[in-house]
Short mmCIF file of C-alpha atoms and ligand atoms in Angstrom, two decimals:
data_model
loop_
_atom_site.label_atom_id
_atom_site.label_comp_id
_atom_site.label_asym_id
_atom_site.label_seq_id
_atom_site.Cartn_x
_atom_site.Cartn_y
_atom_site.Cartn_z
CA MET L 16 79.93 62.75 -20.49
CA THR L 17 76.88 64.58 -18.37
CA THR L 18 74.28 65.82 -20.85
CA LEU L 19 74.10 66.85 -24.06
CA ASP L 20 71.25 69.11 -23.45
CA ASN L 21 72.87 72.36 -25.01
CA SER L 22 74.28 70.31 -28.19
CA ILE L 23 70.40 68.96 -28.86
CA ASP L 24 69.04 72.94 -28.22
CA ALA L 25 71.43 74.28 -31.05
CA PHE L 26 71.13 71.35 -33.35
CA ARG L 27 67.65 72.33 -33.88
CA GLU L 28 68.12 75.84 -34.14
CA ALA L 29 71.48 75.57 -36.98
CA ARG L 30 68.58 72.83 -38.82
CA GLU L 31 66.36 76.23 -38.82
CA PHE L 32 69.07 77.95 -40.49
CA ILE L 33 71.73 75.64 -41.76
CA PRO L 34 70.43 72.75 -43.85
CA GLY L 35 70.99 70.06 -41.92
CA GLY L 36 72.32 71.83 -38.95
CA VAL L 37 76.03 72.02 -40.60
CA ASP L 38 77.74 73.57 -43.16
CA SER L 39 79.67 70.42 -44.04
CA PRO L 40 77.57 66.97 -44.56
CA VAL L 41 79.81 64.78 -42.52
CA ARG L 42 79.86 66.69 -39.24
CA ALA L 43 75.69 65.80 -38.50
CA PHE L 44 77.01 62.59 -37.16
CA LYS L 45 74.37 60.92 -39.66
CA GLY L 46 76.64 57.82 -39.94
CA VAL L 47 76.35 56.99 -36.27
CA GLY L 48 72.90 58.16 -34.96
CA GLY L 49 72.65 61.14 -32.18
CA THR L 50 73.22 64.50 -31.75
CA PRO L 51 76.48 65.81 -33.49
CA VAL L 52 78.06 67.52 -29.96
CA PHE L 53 78.75 72.19 -30.68
CA ILE L 54 82.27 72.41 -30.07
CA ASP L 55 82.63 75.44 -27.59
CA ARG L 56 86.91 75.33 -27.85
CA GLY L 57 89.85 72.91 -28.08
CA GLU L 58 92.28 72.55 -25.69
CA GLY L 59 95.76 70.57 -26.73
CA ALA L 60 94.75 67.25 -26.77
CA TYR L 61 90.65 67.72 -25.86
CA LEU L 62 87.46 69.13 -27.91
CA ILE L 63 84.88 71.10 -24.90
CA ASP L 64 81.60 70.70 -26.20
CA ILE L 65 78.59 73.21 -24.81
CA ASP L 66 78.11 71.47 -22.52
CA GLY L 67 81.10 71.21 -20.73
CA ASN L 68 81.92 67.54 -21.27
CA ARG L 69 85.32 66.64 -22.35
CA TYR L 70 86.69 64.86 -25.03
CA ILE L 71 90.29 63.14 -26.18
CA ASP L 72 90.07 64.68 -29.97
CA PHE L 73 91.69 61.93 -32.44
CA VAL L 74 89.45 63.96 -35.50
CA GLN L 75 91.49 66.53 -35.31
CA SER L 76 89.06 68.90 -37.21
CA TRP L 77 89.63 66.00 -40.18
CA GLY L 78 93.55 66.19 -40.08
CA PRO L 79 94.47 69.59 -40.12
CA LEU L 80 95.71 69.45 -36.38
CA ILE L 81 98.62 67.60 -35.83
CA PHE L 82 99.74 69.91 -33.31
CA GLY L 83 96.19 69.89 -30.94
CA HIS L 84 94.13 72.61 -30.63
CA CYS L 85 96.18 76.35 -29.54
CA ASP L 86 99.42 75.45 -30.08
CA SER L 87 101.09 78.41 -28.88
CA ASP L 88 104.07 78.76 -31.61
CA ILE L 89 100.83 78.04 -34.14
CA GLU L 90 98.74 80.98 -32.16
CA ASN L 91 101.11 82.97 -31.75
CA ALA L 92 102.25 83.14 -35.10
CA VAL L 93 98.44 83.64 -36.35
CA ILE L 94 98.14 86.91 -33.44
CA GLU L 95 101.07 88.32 -34.84
CA ALA L 96 100.03 88.21 -38.68
CA VAL L 97 96.80 89.77 -37.20
CA LYS L 98 97.85 92.48 -36.08
CA LYS L 99 99.39 93.33 -39.75
CA GLY L 100 95.95 92.79 -41.20
CA LEU L 101 93.32 90.11 -42.67
CA SER L 102 93.97 89.99 -46.40
CA PHE L 103 95.58 92.07 -48.63
CA GLY L 104 94.70 90.48 -52.66
CA ALA L 105 98.29 91.43 -53.01
CA PRO L 106 101.36 89.08 -53.11
CA THR L 107 102.76 88.40 -49.87
CA LEU L 108 106.62 87.62 -48.50
CA ILE L 109 104.94 84.83 -46.48
CA GLU L 110 103.23 82.87 -49.44
CA THR L 111 106.71 82.49 -50.92
CA ALA L 112 108.25 80.89 -47.27
CA LEU L 113 106.01 78.56 -47.30
CA ALA L 114 106.03 77.58 -51.18
CA LYS L 115 109.48 77.53 -50.19
CA GLU L 116 109.21 75.15 -47.15
CA ILE L 117 107.05 73.02 -49.15
CA THR L 118 109.08 72.84 -52.30
CA THR L 119 112.52 72.14 -51.03
CA LEU L 120 110.63 68.61 -49.31
CA PHE L 121 109.99 67.21 -52.94
CA ASP L 122 112.59 66.47 -55.37
CA ASN L 123 109.54 66.67 -57.68
CA VAL L 124 108.16 69.66 -56.43
CA ASP L 125 109.18 72.33 -58.48
CA LYS L 126 106.91 75.34 -57.54
CA VAL L 127 103.18 75.48 -55.98
CA ARG L 128 100.19 77.41 -55.84
CA PHE L 129 97.89 78.21 -53.00
CA VAL L 130 93.61 78.18 -52.38
CA SER L 131 91.37 77.89 -50.04
CA SER L 132 90.55 73.93 -50.11
CA GLY L 133 91.37 70.78 -50.79
CA THR L 134 88.67 70.80 -52.51
CA GLU L 135 89.91 73.68 -54.67
CA ALA L 136 93.21 72.13 -54.99
CA VAL L 137 92.09 69.41 -56.30
CA MET L 138 90.02 71.05 -59.44
CA SER L 139 92.62 73.29 -60.28
CA ALA L 140 95.03 70.66 -60.77
CA ILE L 141 92.49 68.34 -63.40
CA ARG L 142 92.15 71.64 -65.31
CA LEU L 143 96.10 71.73 -65.22
CA ALA L 144 96.63 68.22 -66.06
CA ARG L 145 93.53 68.59 -68.76
CA GLY L 146 95.28 72.08 -70.13
CA ALA L 147 98.80 70.54 -69.99
CA THR L 148 97.53 66.92 -72.16
CA ASN L 149 94.13 68.58 -74.64
CA ARG L 150 92.71 65.93 -73.01
CA ASP L 151 89.02 65.83 -71.16
CA GLY L 152 89.06 62.17 -69.33
CA ILE L 153 90.33 61.45 -65.65
CA ILE L 154 90.37 58.12 -64.13
CA LYS L 155 89.58 58.18 -60.24
CA PHE L 156 88.88 55.37 -57.67
CA ALA L 157 85.82 54.12 -56.45
CA GLY L 158 86.03 55.25 -52.31
CA CYS L 159 88.27 58.40 -52.88
CA TYR L 160 87.35 61.18 -52.36
CA HIS L 161 88.40 64.56 -53.97
CA GLY L 162 86.93 67.05 -52.57
CA HIS L 163 82.83 68.17 -54.09
CA SER L 164 84.39 69.94 -57.48
CA ASP L 165 81.44 67.95 -60.03
CA SER L 166 84.12 65.80 -62.06
CA LEU L 167 84.99 64.49 -58.85
CA LEU L 168 81.26 63.73 -56.95
CA VAL L 169 80.84 59.78 -58.61
CA GLN L 170 81.46 57.25 -56.34
CA ALA L 171 83.17 58.88 -54.02
CA GLY L 172 84.18 57.94 -50.48
CA SER L 173 83.69 60.19 -47.29
CA GLY L 174 80.17 61.76 -46.52
CA LEU L 175 78.83 60.15 -49.73
CA ALA L 176 79.73 57.16 -49.10
CA THR L 177 78.58 57.41 -45.26
CA PHE L 178 74.98 58.99 -46.53
CA GLY L 179 75.05 55.80 -49.16
CA VAL L 180 74.46 57.95 -52.17
CA PRO L 181 78.42 57.49 -53.98
CA SER L 182 78.17 59.97 -56.49
CA SER L 183 75.62 63.55 -56.48
CA PRO L 184 72.42 64.78 -58.11
CA GLY L 185 73.01 68.12 -59.45
CA VAL L 186 76.57 66.97 -61.41
CA PRO L 187 75.58 66.56 -65.29
CA ALA L 188 75.93 63.85 -67.46
CA ASP L 189 77.51 66.28 -69.75
CA LEU L 190 80.44 66.16 -66.93
CA THR L 191 81.13 63.03 -65.37
CA LYS L 192 81.09 61.39 -69.06
CA HIS L 193 84.68 62.18 -68.91
CA THR L 194 85.62 60.84 -65.24
CA TYR L 195 86.38 56.77 -65.22
CA LEU L 196 86.31 55.04 -61.79
CA ALA L 197 88.51 51.89 -61.35
CA ARG L 198 88.98 49.93 -58.96
CA TYR L 199 91.45 50.78 -55.94
CA ASN L 200 94.87 48.46 -55.60
CA ASP L 201 93.61 46.59 -59.43
CA LEU L 202 95.25 47.53 -61.99
CA SER L 203 93.66 46.12 -64.54
CA SER L 204 90.60 48.04 -63.55
CA VAL L 205 92.55 51.19 -64.78
CA GLU L 206 93.65 49.23 -67.99
CA LYS L 207 89.82 49.16 -69.01
CA CYS L 208 89.36 53.16 -68.31
CA PHE L 209 92.41 53.72 -70.55
CA ILE L 210 91.45 51.02 -73.27
CA GLU L 211 87.56 52.95 -72.73
CA ALA L 212 88.65 56.05 -73.03
CA LYS L 213 90.86 55.10 -76.08
CA GLY L 214 93.60 56.90 -74.46
CA ASP L 215 91.92 60.48 -73.60
CA ILE L 216 93.13 60.38 -70.17
CA ALA L 217 94.51 63.38 -69.17
CA CYS L 218 95.75 62.05 -65.51
CA VAL L 219 94.89 59.46 -63.25
CA ILE L 220 94.07 60.81 -59.80
CA ILE L 221 94.63 58.70 -56.31
CA GLU L 222 94.48 58.47 -52.61
CA PRO L 223 98.00 57.35 -52.67
CA ILE L 224 97.40 56.71 -49.25
CA ALA L 225 92.92 56.78 -48.97
CA GLY L 226 91.52 57.97 -45.95
CA ASN L 227 88.00 58.57 -47.23
CA MET L 228 86.89 54.59 -47.78
CA GLY L 229 88.33 53.95 -44.16
CA LEU L 230 92.07 53.57 -44.01
CA VAL L 231 93.24 51.50 -47.18
CA PRO L 232 96.73 52.59 -48.25
CA ALA L 233 97.77 51.54 -52.29
CA ASP L 234 100.09 48.55 -52.92
CA GLU L 235 103.44 49.77 -53.57
CA ILE L 236 103.31 47.37 -56.42
CA PHE L 237 100.16 49.28 -57.42
CA LEU L 238 102.11 52.56 -57.28
CA LYS L 239 104.45 51.59 -59.60
CA GLN L 240 102.63 49.71 -62.62
CA LEU L 241 100.07 52.65 -62.15
CA ARG L 242 102.80 54.96 -62.63
CA ALA L 243 103.96 53.04 -65.58
CA LEU L 244 100.45 52.52 -66.48
CA CYS L 245 100.27 56.34 -66.94
CA ASP L 246 103.72 56.92 -69.04
CA GLU L 247 102.67 54.36 -70.91
CA TYR L 248 99.42 56.43 -72.18
CA GLY L 249 101.01 59.46 -71.32
CA ALA L 250 98.59 60.45 -68.32
CA LEU L 251 99.94 62.51 -65.90
CA LEU L 252 99.87 60.94 -62.33
CA ILE L 253 98.29 63.25 -59.60
CA PHE L 254 98.37 62.16 -55.57
CA ASP L 255 95.65 63.59 -53.87
CA GLU L 256 97.31 63.79 -49.98
CA VAL L 257 94.79 66.81 -49.02
CA MET L 258 94.90 64.11 -46.03
CA SER L 259 98.03 61.86 -45.90
CA GLY L 260 100.12 65.08 -46.75
CA PHE L 261 102.24 65.85 -44.02
CA ARG L 262 100.57 62.87 -42.31
CA ALA L 263 101.64 59.89 -43.48
CA SER L 264 105.29 60.88 -42.94
CA LEU L 265 106.98 64.32 -43.46
CA LYS L 266 106.37 63.52 -47.07
CA GLY L 267 102.87 62.19 -46.21
CA ALA L 268 102.84 59.25 -48.79
CA GLN L 269 105.85 60.04 -51.09
CA GLY L 270 107.94 59.28 -47.40
CA ILE L 271 106.67 56.03 -47.35
CA SER L 272 106.41 55.35 -51.14
CA CYS L 273 109.01 55.23 -54.16
CA VAL L 274 107.03 56.45 -56.64
CA ARG L 275 106.93 59.91 -57.68
CA PRO L 276 103.33 61.27 -59.46
CA ASP L 277 103.78 64.45 -61.70
CA LEU L 278 101.57 66.95 -59.54
CA VAL L 279 100.11 66.37 -56.35
CA THR L 280 97.64 68.14 -54.17
CA TRP L 281 97.33 69.32 -50.10
CA GLY L 282 95.08 71.02 -47.81
CA LYS L 283 94.55 70.56 -44.15
CA VAL L 284 97.92 70.43 -41.76
CA ILE L 285 99.68 73.09 -44.43
CA GLY L 286 96.72 75.40 -43.49
CA ALA L 287 97.17 74.04 -39.40
CA GLY L 288 93.17 74.40 -38.83
CA MET L 289 92.98 78.16 -41.49
CA PRO L 290 91.48 77.86 -44.99
CA VAL L 291 94.58 76.44 -47.36
CA GLY L 292 95.19 73.97 -50.45
CA ALA L 293 98.09 73.91 -52.38
CA PHE L 294 98.72 72.05 -55.98
CA ALA L 295 102.19 71.35 -56.65
CA GLY L 296 104.82 69.69 -59.35
CA LYS L 297 107.15 70.04 -61.78
CA ALA L 298 108.07 73.96 -63.64
CA SER L 299 106.89 72.19 -67.06
CA ILE L 300 104.00 72.37 -65.64
CA MET L 301 103.38 74.68 -63.38
CA GLN L 302 104.09 77.33 -65.29
CA LEU L 303 101.28 76.09 -67.70
CA LEU L 304 98.93 78.17 -65.10
CA SER L 305 97.58 81.76 -65.36
CA PRO L 306 99.54 84.70 -65.44
CA GLU L 307 102.68 82.31 -66.85
CA GLY L 308 100.70 80.16 -68.97
CA PRO L 309 97.39 79.54 -70.79
CA VAL L 310 95.33 77.56 -67.17
CA TYR L 311 93.60 80.19 -65.78
CA GLN L 312 93.15 79.49 -61.86
CA ALA L 313 92.17 82.54 -59.07
CA GLY L 314 91.36 83.01 -55.31
CA THR L 315 90.55 86.07 -53.62
CA LEU L 316 91.88 84.93 -50.88
CA SER L 317 94.36 82.52 -52.08
CA GLY L 318 97.64 82.42 -50.16
CA ASN L 319 95.49 84.91 -47.94
CA PRO L 320 98.56 85.65 -44.46
CA ILE L 321 96.89 84.58 -41.87
CA ALA L 322 96.07 81.21 -43.49
CA MET L 323 100.07 81.17 -44.21
CA ALA L 324 101.18 82.15 -41.06
CA ALA L 325 99.59 79.18 -39.46
CA GLY L 326 100.00 77.26 -42.05
CA LEU L 327 103.86 78.28 -42.41
CA ALA L 328 104.52 77.91 -38.01
CA SER L 329 103.03 73.99 -38.43
CA LEU L 330 105.34 73.13 -41.33
CA ARG L 331 108.27 74.62 -39.62
CA LYS L 332 107.38 72.24 -36.57
CA LEU L 333 107.55 69.38 -38.28
CA LYS L 334 110.88 69.92 -40.04
CA GLN L 335 112.67 70.99 -37.46
CA ASN L 336 111.49 67.63 -35.39
CA PRO L 337 110.61 64.60 -37.95
CA SER L 338 111.54 62.24 -34.89
CA LEU L 339 107.77 63.36 -33.93
CA TYR L 340 106.63 60.75 -36.81
CA VAL L 341 107.69 58.18 -35.01
CA SER L 342 106.14 58.85 -31.75
CA LEU L 343 102.72 59.62 -33.28
CA ALA L 344 103.10 55.88 -35.93
CA SER L 345 103.89 55.17 -32.12
CA ASN L 346 100.90 56.25 -30.05
CA ALA L 347 98.90 55.07 -33.42
CA LYS L 348 100.09 52.08 -33.83
CA ARG L 349 98.95 51.22 -29.86
CA LEU L 350 95.05 52.05 -30.12
CA MET L 351 94.78 50.67 -32.77
CA GLU L 352 96.04 47.25 -31.45
CA GLY L 353 93.86 47.81 -28.42
CA PHE L 354 90.79 48.59 -29.92
CA SER L 355 91.91 45.18 -32.32
CA SER L 356 92.51 43.16 -28.71
CA ALA L 357 89.14 44.64 -27.35
CA ALA L 358 87.22 43.71 -30.13
CA LYS L 359 88.42 40.26 -30.03
CA SER L 360 87.43 39.77 -25.61
CA VAL L 361 84.20 40.46 -27.43
CA GLY L 362 84.27 38.00 -30.46
CA VAL L 363 84.02 41.05 -32.87
CA SER L 364 86.02 40.77 -36.07
CA MET L 365 87.70 44.04 -36.48
CA VAL L 366 90.55 45.07 -39.23
CA THR L 367 93.01 47.82 -38.48
CA ASP L 368 95.99 49.66 -40.18
CA VAL L 369 98.01 52.86 -38.98
CA ARG L 370 100.06 55.28 -41.39
CA GLY L 371 102.13 57.62 -39.74
CA SER L 372 99.85 59.91 -37.39
CA MET L 373 96.56 58.23 -38.88
CA PHE L 374 94.75 55.26 -38.22
CA GLY L 375 91.83 53.06 -39.25
CA PHE L 376 89.71 50.96 -38.79
CA PHE L 377 86.51 48.55 -39.61
CA PHE L 378 84.63 45.95 -38.35
CA SER L 379 85.40 43.37 -40.64
CA PRO L 380 86.43 40.10 -40.37
CA LYS L 381 88.72 41.07 -43.60
CA VAL L 382 91.38 43.23 -44.59
CA VAL L 383 89.73 46.45 -46.63
CA LYS L 384 91.32 46.74 -50.23
CA ASN L 385 89.36 48.74 -52.21
CA PHE L 386 85.87 50.65 -52.01
CA ASP L 387 83.88 47.15 -52.12
CA ASP L 388 85.59 45.85 -49.50
CA ALA L 389 85.32 48.67 -47.45
CA LEU L 390 81.25 48.75 -47.63
CA GLN L 391 80.82 45.83 -46.49
CA ASN L 392 82.00 46.37 -43.45
CA ASP L 393 79.77 46.19 -40.50
CA THR L 394 78.62 50.38 -40.44
CA ALA L 395 75.81 49.34 -37.67
CA MET L 396 78.22 47.95 -34.92
CA PHE L 397 80.74 50.95 -35.72
CA ALA L 398 78.31 53.54 -34.81
CA LYS L 399 77.56 52.01 -31.86
CA PHE L 400 81.07 51.74 -30.96
CA HIS L 401 81.33 55.41 -31.73
CA GLN L 402 78.10 56.71 -29.39
CA ALA L 403 79.75 54.53 -26.72
CA MET L 404 83.19 55.85 -26.84
CA LEU L 405 81.59 59.26 -27.27
CA LYS L 406 80.06 58.86 -23.40
CA ARG L 407 83.66 57.92 -22.45
CA GLY L 408 84.44 61.00 -23.61
CA ILE L 409 86.19 60.04 -26.45
CA TYR L 410 86.14 61.75 -29.69
CA LEU L 411 86.34 59.34 -33.21
CA ALA L 412 85.96 59.86 -36.58
CA CYS L 413 81.64 60.13 -37.06
CA SER L 414 81.73 57.64 -40.07
CA SER L 415 83.49 54.33 -40.35
CA PHE L 416 84.67 55.94 -44.43
CA GLU L 417 87.27 58.16 -42.23
CA ALA L 418 90.69 57.99 -40.39
CA GLY L 419 91.52 59.29 -37.60
CA PHE L 420 94.51 61.16 -36.48
CA ILE L 421 97.19 61.21 -33.74
CA SER L 422 98.08 64.67 -32.05
CA THR L 423 101.63 65.69 -31.02
CA ALA L 424 99.36 67.28 -27.85
CA ILE L 425 97.94 63.12 -27.86
CA THR L 426 100.32 61.50 -24.59
CA GLU L 427 100.49 57.74 -23.63
CA GLU L 428 98.38 57.83 -20.47
CA MET L 429 95.47 59.33 -23.11
CA ILE L 430 95.81 56.52 -25.51
CA ASP L 431 95.49 53.86 -22.62
CA GLU L 432 92.27 55.67 -21.52
CA ALA L 433 91.03 56.10 -24.92
CA ILE L 434 92.08 51.50 -25.10
CA LYS L 435 90.41 50.79 -21.74
CA ALA L 436 87.48 52.77 -22.89
CA ALA L 437 87.66 50.65 -25.84
CA TYR L 438 87.01 47.61 -24.00
CA GLU L 439 84.19 48.81 -21.70
CA SER L 440 82.73 50.24 -25.09
CA MET L 441 83.12 46.51 -26.63
CA GLN L 442 81.61 45.03 -23.87
CA GLU L 443 78.43 47.62 -23.65
CA ILE L 444 77.83 47.03 -27.45
CA THR L 445 77.76 43.49 -27.44
CA GLN L 446 75.90 42.49 -24.18
CA LYS L 447 72.65 40.40 -24.46
CA ASP L 448 69.63 42.47 -23.73
P1 KE4 O 501 88.47 70.23 -48.07
O1 KE4 O 501 87.79 70.74 -49.73
O2 KE4 O 501 86.74 69.28 -47.21
O3 KE4 O 501 89.14 70.45 -48.01
O4 KE4 O 501 89.59 69.02 -48.81
C1 KE4 O 501 88.80 68.65 -49.62
C2 KE4 O 501 89.82 67.09 -49.62
C3 KE4 O 501 90.42 66.34 -51.24
N1 KE4 O 501 90.92 65.37 -50.79
C4 KE4 O 501 90.97 64.91 -49.88
C5 KE4 O 501 91.53 63.22 -49.83
C6 KE4 O 501 90.21 64.82 -48.94
O5 KE4 O 501 90.59 64.09 -48.08
C7 KE4 O 501 88.88 66.19 -48.56
C8 KE4 O 501 88.72 66.19 -47.48
N2 KE4 O 501 88.55 65.26 -46.31
C9 KE4 O 501 87.22 65.52 -45.63
C10 KE4 O 501 87.38 63.86 -44.85
N3 KE4 O 501 86.98 63.24 -45.36
C11 KE4 O 501 86.85 66.42 -45.27
C12 KE4 O 501 85.65 66.49 -43.84
C13 KE4 O 501 84.32 66.97 -44.38
O6 KE4 O 501 84.21 67.13 -45.47
O7 KE4 O 501 83.24 67.97 -43.80
#
């Protein structure tokens, strides 16, 4: 890294016109300190900032860019779509095409509705679950983040955990009283919520592979018992796969777990960097949605043809090359083994995990199974590591309550480079002054 002067100036100016200088809080680097680098462009596996520094990108816009930056197939699909117009507010063939590509992958998904963000997808899925069951209560898990809709900003992960404010002012108690909080990987805590709610639970929403308290996968036995409990109480089970979808495997968590949700939410990869979210499920539930049914949900730019073109190009490439996930997972595993060895080489505790192209690491001596465990990890050490790696051209998620990602543009040589940087960084952050 040469200098960050332009980013420093840019951040100063941005803060004059945008709260915190960013349009999404986690980008402000508050979790790791220092100045967020302002990005000029992406090139394959790389980000280049406005000072000309080049970084291997292990964030990929928080997951969407599984093919890295400026993938030619996706770029060409977008350019062709742009030439026909940006938006029509009317049905287009490409929405049906993407819906078909998605639904034909899953035996528990008949219909999908597109929206413009993961938040919107989850918010809509919750409303649909409440409409389908005529119940108000929802159960979520501490540390899971499902976007910033009111009912779900309770003990959430991601940026809220980063800033140590896992809930948010501005959310009426009248709303959050319907949100029951359980402990990830702990079935008895879920049973307590059902009992406390006297059965008035519309749905249980979970990140089946949590990526917003760091990477914390749910135990398969836990998911199976959760499924059975929802069936016992007549509540719907929602898998929030906005992050894990098409990342943990081609079918996301459902490609790893045998448990099937009633509704699933997606985002990120299905937009390939453009604003797309989606929620989906069996026709018997989805047909309750307006205009077929009474549950209202809408959006001016839902199914935007440019965003659909990007998502469709990305998804078709993934479906044509499912073996991509083998190399993505192999690179993720090798990277985590390298980080773990680098930590061990200086006597620092680190636990790591991988699910497909997703990876996570905690500066912690013990395996992380829930949000309480995650909160005990050494965030100060994480911040030093992040800064040391950034200096060496490695761009990691700027919070220990996030996940990392491998793209197909990241080569084995780049993994070696990141591991080498990890050894150097560990030496630097542990050397006695
Ligand atoms: P968006 O509204 O940010 O598109 O999606 C919300 C969301 C819903 N569900 C899950 C499981 C998610 O991970 C997200 C968003 N993820 C964060 C990263 N942890 C987005 C990054 C940000 O907030 O800037």
